[in-house]
């Protein structure tokens, strides 16, 4: 399974950690000594810190495409990367992340993120520079995993997921990452009804559970106007169906 660690054919070593030490060259108390000591300390003690980049948006906004492109770019630059997705999403099998346009990348499909280091092997985990996570809304341990990976393990974590569900409520812990993220990107899709910018996902069926795996058969990206109108239509249909059930 180590083939799922994506890497460039030419092995490059990790870049050295950058020095951001507040040493002033005008310090009257032996500036060179302080600067030298600080650099020596940093070289031996400074861990290389990671980063967290979050990509959110409605369905069909291009989140998976952006994640694949970002991780591909990293591997092209010689960094070692692995992709993870939730094993709840079985739409395209479990061995690949696949965008709605058909772009693919091999991945680990896992029930949770904490099992990843053991699954991949501790040595292989240590060597990883970049971890991509798709369908992040489905991971209950998303926050702890990403924080540890970036703060303590020096990983660059790129996370793609839904910020909101079909009722526009927060989805999983994706939003909890914002305070610990280096960057947050909200992508938009095209409204399935008017082609305007779409920020929301409309569920076209009467199902009410929060988690319901599906694609264009169940969901449509919509603008604000069509989200509000669409909710009224779906709710009206639900009431009609409920009343018919009662009569039967
Ligand atoms: N029914 C559809 N509605 C909207 N976009 C679609 C549909 N089917 C395929 N697409 C394509 O899906 C692409 C986005 O795919 P993807 O990166 O998987 O999005 P996300 O991960 O945000 O759901 C769009 O650029 C669009 O070309
Ligand atoms: C809105 C919404 C979506 N889901 C599911 C449907 C899909 O399986 C994924 C999202 O996939 P994508 O890569 O963002 O296209 O999430 C859900 O379970 N509940 C919802 O409310």
PDB file of C-alpha atoms and ligand atoms in Angstrom:
ATOM      1  CA  UNK A   1       0.000   0.000   0.000  1.00  0.00           C
ATOM      2  CA  UNK A   2       3.008   2.320   0.185  1.00  0.00           C
ATOM      3  CA  UNK A   3       2.416   3.029  -3.516  1.00  0.00           C
ATOM      4  CA  UNK A   4      -0.306   5.351  -2.282  1.00  0.00           C
ATOM      5  CA  UNK A   5       2.405   7.725  -1.131  1.00  0.00           C
ATOM      6  CA  UNK A   6       2.627   9.956  -4.134  1.00  0.00           C
ATOM      7  CA  UNK A   7       6.072  11.194  -4.865  1.00  0.00           C
ATOM      8  CA  UNK A   8       8.224  12.632  -7.563  1.00  0.00           C
ATOM      9  CA  UNK A   9      10.725  10.201  -9.104  1.00  0.00           C
ATOM     10  CA  UNK A  10      13.625  12.403  -7.975  1.00  0.00           C
ATOM     11  CA  UNK A  11      13.864  12.329  -4.200  1.00  0.00           C
ATOM     12  CA  UNK A  12      14.471  15.792  -2.815  1.00  0.00           C
ATOM     13  CA  UNK A  13      15.276  16.472   0.770  1.00  0.00           C
ATOM     14  CA  UNK A  14      13.053  18.715   2.835  1.00  0.00           C
ATOM     15  CA  UNK A  15      13.888  22.421   2.604  1.00  0.00           C
ATOM     16  CA  UNK A  16      15.490  23.747   5.796  1.00  0.00           C
ATOM     17  CA  UNK A  17      13.167  25.531   8.205  1.00  0.00           C
ATOM     18  CA  UNK A  18      13.238  29.272   7.626  1.00  0.00           C
ATOM     19  CA  UNK A  19      14.583  31.493  10.376  1.00  0.00           C
ATOM     20  CA  UNK A  20      12.234  34.169  11.620  1.00  0.00           C
ATOM     21  CA  UNK A  21      14.156  35.203  14.696  1.00  0.00           C
ATOM     22  CA  UNK A  22      13.703  38.739  15.965  1.00  0.00           C
ATOM     23  CA  UNK A  23      17.401  39.613  16.060  1.00  0.00           C
ATOM     24  CA  UNK A  24      18.177  43.268  15.582  1.00  0.00           C
ATOM     25  CA  UNK A  25      21.500  44.173  13.928  1.00  0.00           C
ATOM     26  CA  UNK A  26      21.496  47.401  15.937  1.00  0.00           C
ATOM     27  CA  UNK A  27      21.422  45.564  19.229  1.00  0.00           C
ATOM     28  CA  UNK A  28      24.203  47.153  21.273  1.00  0.00           C
ATOM     29  CA  UNK A  29      24.773  43.928  23.230  1.00  0.00           C
ATOM     30  CA  UNK A  30      26.969  41.902  20.921  1.00  0.00           C
ATOM     31  CA  UNK A  31      24.532  41.495  17.991  1.00  0.00           C
ATOM     32  CA  UNK A  32      26.662  39.004  16.062  1.00  0.00           C
ATOM     33  CA  UNK A  33      26.910  36.707  19.029  1.00  0.00           C
ATOM     34  CA  UNK A  34      23.171  36.790  19.573  1.00  0.00           C
ATOM     35  CA  UNK A  35      22.456  36.251  15.877  1.00  0.00           C
ATOM     36  CA  UNK A  36      24.881  33.349  15.646  1.00  0.00           C
ATOM     37  CA  UNK A  37      23.564  31.741  18.847  1.00  0.00           C
ATOM     38  CA  UNK A  38      19.983  32.141  17.668  1.00  0.00           C
ATOM     39  CA  UNK A  39      20.721  30.529  14.311  1.00  0.00           C
ATOM     40  CA  UNK A  40      22.597  27.666  15.936  1.00  0.00           C
ATOM     41  CA  UNK A  41      19.693  27.141  18.323  1.00  0.00           C
ATOM     42  CA  UNK A  42      17.185  27.223  15.487  1.00  0.00           C
ATOM     43  CA  UNK A  43      19.182  24.771  13.399  1.00  0.00           C
ATOM     44  CA  UNK A  44      19.200  22.186  16.174  1.00  0.00           C
ATOM     45  CA  UNK A  45      15.933  22.857  17.980  1.00  0.00           C
ATOM     46  CA  UNK A  46      13.448  24.376  15.586  1.00  0.00           C
ATOM     47  CA  UNK A  47      10.928  21.821  14.322  1.00  0.00           C
ATOM     48  CA  UNK A  48       9.726  22.360  10.783  1.00  0.00           C
ATOM     49  CA  UNK A  49       6.164  23.561  11.150  1.00  0.00           C
ATOM     50  CA  UNK A  50       3.444  22.657   8.717  1.00  0.00           C
ATOM     51  CA  UNK A  51       0.491  24.480   7.200  1.00  0.00           C
ATOM     52  CA  UNK A  52      -3.254  23.999   6.904  1.00  0.00           C
ATOM     53  CA  UNK A  53      -5.117  25.035   3.752  1.00  0.00           C
ATOM     54  CA  UNK A  54      -8.893  24.666   3.646  1.00  0.00           C
ATOM     55  CA  UNK A  55     -11.000  24.494   0.466  1.00  0.00           C
ATOM     56  CA  UNK A  56     -14.779  24.691   0.966  1.00  0.00           C
ATOM     57  CA  UNK A  57     -17.871  25.335  -1.132  1.00  0.00           C
ATOM     58  CA  UNK A  58     -21.027  23.633  -2.324  1.00  0.00           C
ATOM     59  CA  UNK A  59     -21.055  20.420  -4.312  1.00  0.00           C
ATOM     60  CA  UNK A  60     -19.727  20.695  -7.894  1.00  0.00           C
ATOM     61  CA  UNK A  61     -17.674  23.806  -7.019  1.00  0.00           C
ATOM     62  CA  UNK A  62     -14.374  22.153  -7.951  1.00  0.00           C
ATOM     63  CA  UNK A  63     -13.113  21.328  -4.441  1.00  0.00           C
ATOM     64  CA  UNK A  64     -11.826  17.869  -5.353  1.00  0.00           C
ATOM     65  CA  UNK A  65     -10.313  19.209  -8.580  1.00  0.00           C
ATOM     66  CA  UNK A  66      -8.490  21.967  -6.658  1.00  0.00           C
ATOM     67  CA  UNK A  67      -7.275  19.453  -4.053  1.00  0.00           C
ATOM     68  CA  UNK A  68      -5.914  17.089  -6.704  1.00  0.00           C
ATOM     69  CA  UNK A  69      -4.200  19.967  -8.526  1.00  0.00           C
ATOM     70  CA  UNK A  70      -2.629  21.285  -5.320  1.00  0.00           C
ATOM     71  CA  UNK A  71      -1.299  17.875  -4.250  1.00  0.00           C
ATOM     72  CA  UNK A  72      -0.075  17.149  -7.781  1.00  0.00           C
ATOM     73  CA  UNK A  73       1.823  20.458  -7.770  1.00  0.00           C
ATOM     74  CA  UNK A  74       3.461  19.541  -4.478  1.00  0.00           C
ATOM     75  CA  UNK A  75       4.550  16.115  -5.753  1.00  0.00           C
ATOM     76  CA  UNK A  76       5.847  17.705  -8.986  1.00  0.00           C
ATOM     77  CA  UNK A  77       8.083  19.810  -6.748  1.00  0.00           C
ATOM     78  CA  UNK A  78       9.508  16.696  -5.128  1.00  0.00           C
ATOM     79  CA  UNK A  79       7.440  16.657  -1.958  1.00  0.00           C
ATOM     80  CA  UNK A  80       6.003  13.393  -0.698  1.00  0.00           C
ATOM     81  CA  UNK A  81       2.228  13.357  -0.469  1.00  0.00           C
ATOM     82  CA  UNK A  82      -0.669  11.097   0.425  1.00  0.00           C
ATOM     83  CA  UNK A  83      -4.397  11.533  -0.140  1.00  0.00           C
ATOM     84  CA  UNK A  84      -7.125  10.438   2.240  1.00  0.00           C
ATOM     85  CA  UNK A  85     -10.868  10.311   1.772  1.00  0.00           C
ATOM     86  CA  UNK A  86     -13.707   9.097   3.942  1.00  0.00           C
ATOM     87  CA  UNK A  87     -14.649   5.465   3.423  1.00  0.00           C
ATOM     88  CA  UNK A  88     -18.300   6.581   3.673  1.00  0.00           C
ATOM     89  CA  UNK A  89     -18.064   7.855   0.110  1.00  0.00           C
ATOM     90  CA  UNK A  90     -18.166   4.729  -2.007  1.00  0.00           C
ATOM     91  CA  UNK A  91     -19.370   6.468  -5.186  1.00  0.00           C
ATOM     92  CA  UNK A  92     -16.241   5.770  -7.220  1.00  0.00           C
ATOM     93  CA  UNK A  93     -14.771   2.837  -5.302  1.00  0.00           C
ATOM     94  CA  UNK A  94     -12.378   3.179  -2.397  1.00  0.00           C
ATOM     95  CA  UNK A  95      -8.950   3.349  -4.010  1.00  0.00           C
ATOM     96  CA  UNK A  96      -9.216   6.761  -5.680  1.00  0.00           C
ATOM     97  CA  UNK A  97     -10.386  10.292  -5.175  1.00  0.00           C
ATOM     98  CA  UNK A  98     -12.383  11.171  -8.283  1.00  0.00           C
ATOM     99  CA  UNK A  99     -13.743  14.597  -9.224  1.00  0.00           C
ATOM    100  CA  UNK A 100     -17.138  15.029 -10.895  1.00  0.00           C
ATOM    101  CA  UNK A 101     -15.188  15.639 -14.120  1.00  0.00           C
ATOM    102  CA  UNK A 102     -13.333  12.342 -13.763  1.00  0.00           C
ATOM    103  CA  UNK A 103      -9.910  13.563 -12.523  1.00  0.00           C
ATOM    104  CA  UNK A 104      -8.414  10.857 -10.306  1.00  0.00           C
ATOM    105  CA  UNK A 105      -5.742  10.322  -7.700  1.00  0.00           C
ATOM    106  CA  UNK A 106      -5.021   7.205  -5.631  1.00  0.00           C
ATOM    107  CA  UNK A 107      -6.006   7.522  -1.990  1.00  0.00           C
ATOM    108  CA  UNK A 108      -6.476   5.889   1.378  1.00  0.00           C
ATOM    109  CA  UNK A 109     -10.173   5.471   2.205  1.00  0.00           C
ATOM    110  CA  UNK A 110     -10.452   5.541   5.992  1.00  0.00           C
ATOM    111  CA  UNK A 111     -13.178   5.621   8.668  1.00  0.00           C
ATOM    112  CA  UNK A 112     -11.199   8.196  10.663  1.00  0.00           C
ATOM    113  CA  UNK A 113      -7.988  10.195  10.339  1.00  0.00           C
ATOM    114  CA  UNK A 114      -6.312   9.070  13.559  1.00  0.00           C
ATOM    115  CA  UNK A 115      -5.806   5.600  12.054  1.00  0.00           C
ATOM    116  CA  UNK A 116      -3.779   7.037   9.153  1.00  0.00           C
ATOM    117  CA  UNK A 117      -0.221   7.031  10.658  1.00  0.00           C
ATOM    118  CA  UNK A 118      -0.596   3.376  11.712  1.00  0.00           C
ATOM    119  CA  UNK A 119      -2.194   2.425   8.398  1.00  0.00           C
ATOM    120  CA  UNK A 120       0.547   4.005   6.303  1.00  0.00           C
ATOM    121  CA  UNK A 121       3.285   2.954   8.739  1.00  0.00           C
ATOM    122  CA  UNK A 122       5.083   5.289  11.180  1.00  0.00           C
ATOM    123  CA  UNK A 123       8.222   5.615   9.046  1.00  0.00           C
ATOM    124  CA  UNK A 124       6.299   6.408   5.889  1.00  0.00           C
ATOM    125  CA  UNK A 125       4.175   8.897   7.868  1.00  0.00           C
ATOM    126  CA  UNK A 126       7.310  10.646   9.125  1.00  0.00           C
ATOM    127  CA  UNK A 127       8.580  11.047   5.573  1.00  0.00           C
ATOM    128  CA  UNK A 128       5.376  12.625   4.302  1.00  0.00           C
ATOM    129  CA  UNK A 129       5.397  16.352   3.547  1.00  0.00           C
ATOM    130  CA  UNK A 130       1.830  16.806   2.338  1.00  0.00           C
ATOM    131  CA  UNK A 131      -1.483  15.216   3.316  1.00  0.00           C
ATOM    132  CA  UNK A 132      -4.597  15.846   1.211  1.00  0.00           C
ATOM    133  CA  UNK A 133      -8.003  15.163   2.772  1.00  0.00           C
ATOM    134  CA  UNK A 134     -11.199  14.996   0.683  1.00  0.00           C
ATOM    135  CA  UNK A 135     -14.799  14.830   1.957  1.00  0.00           C
ATOM    136  CA  UNK A 136     -13.487  16.320   5.203  1.00  0.00           C
ATOM    137  CA  UNK A 137     -17.005  16.867   6.566  1.00  0.00           C
ATOM    138  CA  UNK A 138     -17.268  13.139   7.248  1.00  0.00           C
ATOM    139  CA  UNK A 139     -14.258  12.927   9.621  1.00  0.00           C
ATOM    140  CA  UNK A 140     -15.130  13.360  13.307  1.00  0.00           C
ATOM    141  CA  UNK A 141     -11.468  13.749  14.298  1.00  0.00           C
ATOM    142  CA  UNK A 142     -10.635  16.312  11.570  1.00  0.00           C
ATOM    143  CA  UNK A 143      -9.661  19.162  13.908  1.00  0.00           C
ATOM    144  CA  UNK A 144      -7.320  17.176  16.157  1.00  0.00           C
ATOM    145  CA  UNK A 145      -5.669  15.398  13.254  1.00  0.00           C
ATOM    146  CA  UNK A 146      -4.995  18.558  11.232  1.00  0.00           C
ATOM    147  CA  UNK A 147      -3.758  20.538  14.235  1.00  0.00           C
ATOM    148  CA  UNK A 148      -1.321  17.790  15.274  1.00  0.00           C
ATOM    149  CA  UNK A 149      -0.156  17.162  11.727  1.00  0.00           C
ATOM    150  CA  UNK A 150       0.651  20.858  11.143  1.00  0.00           C
ATOM    151  CA  UNK A 151       1.712  21.983  14.640  1.00  0.00           C
ATOM    152  CA  UNK A 152       3.716  18.946  15.712  1.00  0.00           C
ATOM    153  CA  UNK A 153       4.464  16.779  12.693  1.00  0.00           C
ATOM    154  CA  UNK A 154       5.407  19.547  10.217  1.00  0.00           C
ATOM    155  CA  UNK A 155       2.920  18.459   7.543  1.00  0.00           C
ATOM    156  CA  UNK A 156       1.217  20.643   4.981  1.00  0.00           C
ATOM    157  CA  UNK A 157      -2.420  19.580   5.179  1.00  0.00           C
ATOM    158  CA  UNK A 158      -4.768  20.467   2.327  1.00  0.00           C
ATOM    159  CA  UNK A 159      -8.402  19.906   3.282  1.00  0.00           C
ATOM    160  CA  UNK A 160     -11.413  19.891   0.923  1.00  0.00           C
ATOM    161  CA  UNK A 161     -14.967  19.585   2.154  1.00  0.00           C
ATOM    162  CA  UNK A 162     -18.464  20.966   2.400  1.00  0.00           C
ATOM    163  CA  UNK A 163     -18.790  23.925   4.750  1.00  0.00           C
ATOM    164  CA  UNK A 164     -22.566  23.480   4.867  1.00  0.00           C
ATOM    165  CA  UNK A 165     -25.096  20.687   4.381  1.00  0.00           C
ATOM    166  CA  UNK A 166     -28.279  20.816   2.293  1.00  0.00           C
ATOM    167  CA  UNK A 167     -29.931  22.939   5.003  1.00  0.00           C
ATOM    168  CA  UNK A 168     -26.879  25.281   5.069  1.00  0.00           C
ATOM    169  CA  UNK A 169     -25.971  24.135   8.564  1.00  0.00           C
ATOM    170  CA  UNK A 170     -22.314  23.644   9.456  1.00  0.00           C
ATOM    171  CA  UNK A 171     -21.094  20.225   8.321  1.00  0.00           C
ATOM    172  CA  UNK A 172     -18.814  18.197  10.601  1.00  0.00           C
ATOM    173  CA  UNK A 173     -15.785  20.114  11.899  1.00  0.00           C
ATOM    174  CA  UNK A 174     -14.703  21.764   8.643  1.00  0.00           C
ATOM    175  CA  UNK A 175     -15.485  25.262   9.958  1.00  0.00           C
ATOM    176  CA  UNK A 176     -13.572  24.581  13.178  1.00  0.00           C
ATOM    177  CA  UNK A 177     -10.386  24.539  11.103  1.00  0.00           C
ATOM    178  CA  UNK A 178     -10.658  28.214  10.169  1.00  0.00           C
ATOM    179  CA  UNK A 179      -8.950  29.583  13.301  1.00  0.00           C
ATOM    180  CA  UNK A 180      -5.982  27.228  12.814  1.00  0.00           C
ATOM    181  CA  UNK A 181      -5.763  27.494   9.012  1.00  0.00           C
ATOM    182  CA  UNK A 182      -3.138  29.337   6.935  1.00  0.00           C
ATOM    183  CA  UNK A 183      -5.631  29.852   4.130  1.00  0.00           C
ATOM    184  CA  UNK A 184      -9.327  29.327   3.488  1.00  0.00           C
ATOM    185  CA  UNK A 185     -10.774  29.267  -0.030  1.00  0.00           C
ATOM    186  CA  UNK A 186     -14.513  29.196  -0.694  1.00  0.00           C
ATOM    187  CA  UNK A 187     -15.194  28.019  -4.217  1.00  0.00           C
ATOM    188  CA  UNK A 188     -18.514  28.480  -5.986  1.00  0.00           C
ATOM    189  CA  UNK A 189     -20.342  26.472  -8.631  1.00  0.00           C
ATOM    190  CA  UNK A 190     -22.844  27.530 -11.323  1.00  0.00           C
ATOM    191  CA  UNK A 191     -26.508  27.462 -10.331  1.00  0.00           C
ATOM    192  CA  UNK A 192     -28.226  24.473 -11.930  1.00  0.00           C
ATOM    193  CA  UNK A 193     -31.292  26.637 -12.628  1.00  0.00           C
ATOM    194  CA  UNK A 194     -29.989  30.044 -13.766  1.00  0.00           C
ATOM    195  CA  UNK A 195     -26.208  29.675 -14.280  1.00  0.00           C
ATOM    196  CA  UNK A 196     -25.469  32.397 -11.691  1.00  0.00           C
ATOM    197  CA  UNK A 197     -22.814  31.912  -9.022  1.00  0.00           C
ATOM    198  CA  UNK A 198     -23.900  29.058  -6.724  1.00  0.00           C
ATOM    199  CA  UNK A 199     -22.878  28.988  -3.049  1.00  0.00           C
ATOM    200  CA  UNK A 200     -25.300  26.359  -1.776  1.00  0.00           C
ATOM    201  CA  UNK A 201     -26.289  22.740  -2.343  1.00  0.00           C
ATOM    202  CA  UNK A 202     -29.950  21.875  -2.879  1.00  0.00           C
ATOM    203  CA  UNK A 203     -31.081  18.341  -2.083  1.00  0.00           C
ATOM    204  CA  UNK A 204     -33.667  17.366  -4.667  1.00  0.00           C
ATOM    205  CA  UNK A 205     -35.214  14.533  -2.664  1.00  0.00           C
ATOM    206  CA  UNK A 206     -37.292  14.418   0.503  1.00  0.00           C
ATOM    207  CA  UNK A 207     -34.603  12.614   2.530  1.00  0.00           C
ATOM    208  CA  UNK A 208     -33.872  14.377   5.797  1.00  0.00           C
ATOM    209  CA  UNK A 209     -30.757  12.671   7.192  1.00  0.00           C
ATOM    210  CA  UNK A 210     -27.699  14.921   7.317  1.00  0.00           C
ATOM    211  CA  UNK A 211     -25.374  12.422   5.651  1.00  0.00           C
ATOM    212  CA  UNK A 212     -26.634  11.074   2.341  1.00  0.00           C
ATOM    213  CA  UNK A 213     -24.030  10.036  -0.220  1.00  0.00           C
ATOM    214  CA  UNK A 214     -24.947  11.035  -3.761  1.00  0.00           C
ATOM    215  CA  UNK A 215     -24.156  13.083  -6.843  1.00  0.00           C
ATOM    216  CA  UNK A 216     -26.191  14.942  -9.434  1.00  0.00           C
ATOM    217  CA  UNK A 217     -29.020  12.433  -8.941  1.00  0.00           C
ATOM    218  CA  UNK A 218     -29.667  13.865  -5.465  1.00  0.00           C
ATOM    219  CA  UNK A 219     -27.980  17.291  -5.342  1.00  0.00           C
ATOM    220  CA  UNK A 220     -27.736  20.469  -7.382  1.00  0.00           C
ATOM    221  CA  UNK A 221     -25.617  23.586  -6.828  1.00  0.00           C
ATOM    222  CA  UNK A 222     -27.830  26.674  -6.558  1.00  0.00           C
ATOM    223  CA  UNK A 223     -27.680  30.449  -6.114  1.00  0.00           C
ATOM    224  CA  UNK A 224     -29.348  32.084  -3.105  1.00  0.00           C
ATOM    225  CA  UNK A 225     -32.597  32.817  -4.940  1.00  0.00           C
ATOM    226  CA  UNK A 226     -33.019  29.261  -6.198  1.00  0.00           C
ATOM    227  CA  UNK A 227     -31.936  27.790  -2.872  1.00  0.00           C
ATOM    228  CA  UNK A 228     -34.779  29.612  -1.109  1.00  0.00           C
ATOM    229  CA  UNK A 229     -37.330  28.801  -3.825  1.00  0.00           C
ATOM    230  CA  UNK A 230     -36.080  25.217  -4.089  1.00  0.00           C
ATOM    231  CA  UNK A 231     -36.438  24.653  -0.355  1.00  0.00           C
ATOM    232  CA  UNK A 232     -40.077  25.803  -0.566  1.00  0.00           C
ATOM    233  CA  UNK A 233     -40.764  23.370  -3.429  1.00  0.00           C
ATOM    234  CA  UNK A 234     -39.040  20.435  -1.705  1.00  0.00           C
ATOM    235  CA  UNK A 235     -40.828  21.188   1.570  1.00  0.00           C
ATOM    236  CA  UNK A 236     -44.217  21.451  -0.213  1.00  0.00           C
ATOM    237  CA  UNK A 237     -43.592  18.102  -1.934  1.00  0.00           C
ATOM    238  CA  UNK A 238     -42.676  16.561   1.413  1.00  0.00           C
ATOM    239  CA  UNK A 239     -45.920  17.805   3.007  1.00  0.00           C
ATOM    240  CA  UNK A 240     -47.996  16.433   0.099  1.00  0.00           C
ATOM    241  CA  UNK A 241     -46.266  13.041   0.323  1.00  0.00           C
ATOM    242  CA  UNK A 242     -46.716  12.925   4.113  1.00  0.00           C
ATOM    243  CA  UNK A 243     -50.440  13.711   3.816  1.00  0.00           C
ATOM    244  CA  UNK A 244     -50.850  10.997   1.172  1.00  0.00           C
ATOM    245  CA  UNK A 245     -49.154   8.512   3.515  1.00  0.00           C
ATOM    246  CA  UNK A 246     -51.649   9.401   6.260  1.00  0.00           C
ATOM    247  CA  UNK A 247     -54.617   8.848   3.884  1.00  0.00           C
ATOM    248  CA  UNK A 248     -53.362   5.396   2.737  1.00  0.00           C
TER     249      UNK A 248
HETATM  250  N1  LIG B   1     -24.438  17.968 -12.565  1.00  0.00           N
HETATM  251  C1  LIG B   1     -23.387  18.793 -12.472  1.00  0.00           C
HETATM  252  N2  LIG B   1     -23.567  20.036 -12.007  1.00  0.00           N
HETATM  253  C2  LIG B   1     -22.528  20.872 -11.911  1.00  0.00           C
HETATM  254  N3  LIG B   1     -21.251  20.556 -12.231  1.00  0.00           N
HETATM  255  C3  LIG B   1     -21.003  19.318 -12.672  1.00  0.00           C
HETATM  256  C4  LIG B   1     -22.054  18.383 -12.817  1.00  0.00           C
HETATM  257  N4  LIG B   1     -21.497  17.236 -13.267  1.00  0.00           N
HETATM  258  C5  LIG B   1     -20.177  17.444 -13.403  1.00  0.00           C
HETATM  259  N5  LIG B   1     -19.871  18.702 -13.063  1.00  0.00           N
HETATM  260  C6  LIG B   1     -18.488  19.213 -13.092  1.00  0.00           C
HETATM  261  O1  LIG B   1     -17.947  19.042 -11.798  1.00  0.00           O
HETATM  262  C7  LIG B   1     -16.835  19.924 -11.686  1.00  0.00           C
HETATM  263  C8  LIG B   1     -16.406  20.024 -10.248  1.00  0.00           C
HETATM  264  O2  LIG B   1     -16.052  18.724  -9.772  1.00  0.00           O
HETATM  265  P1  LIG B   1     -15.405  18.490  -8.364  1.00  0.00           P
HETATM  266  O3  LIG B   1     -14.007  19.029  -8.351  1.00  0.00           O
HETATM  267  O4  LIG B   1     -15.552  17.016  -8.057  1.00  0.00           O
HETATM  268  O5  LIG B   1     -16.331  19.358  -7.385  1.00  0.00           O
HETATM  269  P2  LIG B   1     -16.624  19.218  -5.829  1.00  0.00           P
HETATM  270  O6  LIG B   1     -15.544  18.391  -5.213  1.00  0.00           O
HETATM  271  O7  LIG B   1     -16.664  20.624  -5.325  1.00  0.00           O
HETATM  272  O8  LIG B   1     -17.980  18.563  -5.716  1.00  0.00           O
HETATM  273  C9  LIG B   1     -17.359  21.182 -12.311  1.00  0.00           C
HETATM  274  O9  LIG B   1     -16.293  21.959 -12.805  1.00  0.00           O
HETATM  275  C10 LIG B   1     -18.259  20.666 -13.433  1.00  0.00           C
HETATM  276  O10 LIG B   1     -17.554  20.710 -14.668  1.00  0.00           O
HETATM  277  C1  LIG B   2     -25.101  18.661   0.723  1.00  0.00           C
HETATM  278  C2  LIG B   2     -24.847  17.318   1.332  1.00  0.00           C
HETATM  279  C3  LIG B   2     -23.974  16.436   0.730  1.00  0.00           C
HETATM  280  N1  LIG B   2     -23.737  15.222   1.275  1.00  0.00           N
HETATM  281  C4  LIG B   2     -22.822  14.282   0.607  1.00  0.00           C
HETATM  282  C5  LIG B   2     -23.087  14.064  -0.846  1.00  0.00           C
HETATM  283  C6  LIG B   2     -21.742  13.690  -1.400  1.00  0.00           C
HETATM  284  O1  LIG B   2     -21.598  12.281  -1.214  1.00  0.00           O
HETATM  285  C7  LIG B   2     -20.769  14.448  -0.501  1.00  0.00           C
HETATM  286  C8  LIG B   2     -20.254  15.721  -1.117  1.00  0.00           C
HETATM  287  O2  LIG B   2     -19.459  15.443  -2.244  1.00  0.00           O
HETATM  288  P1  LIG B   2     -18.695  16.581  -3.115  1.00  0.00           P
HETATM  289  O3  LIG B   2     -17.331  16.011  -3.325  1.00  0.00           O
HETATM  290  O4  LIG B   2     -18.671  17.849  -2.332  1.00  0.00           O
HETATM  291  O5  LIG B   2     -19.432  16.702  -4.392  1.00  0.00           O
HETATM  292  O6  LIG B   2     -21.501  14.775   0.680  1.00  0.00           O
HETATM  293  C9  LIG B   2     -24.360  14.855   2.462  1.00  0.00           C
HETATM  294  O7  LIG B   2     -24.127  13.757   2.999  1.00  0.00           O
HETATM  295  N2  LIG B   2     -25.230  15.726   3.066  1.00  0.00           N
HETATM  296  C10 LIG B   2     -25.499  16.949   2.550  1.00  0.00           C
HETATM  297  O8  LIG B   2     -26.315  17.709   3.158  1.00  0.00           O
END
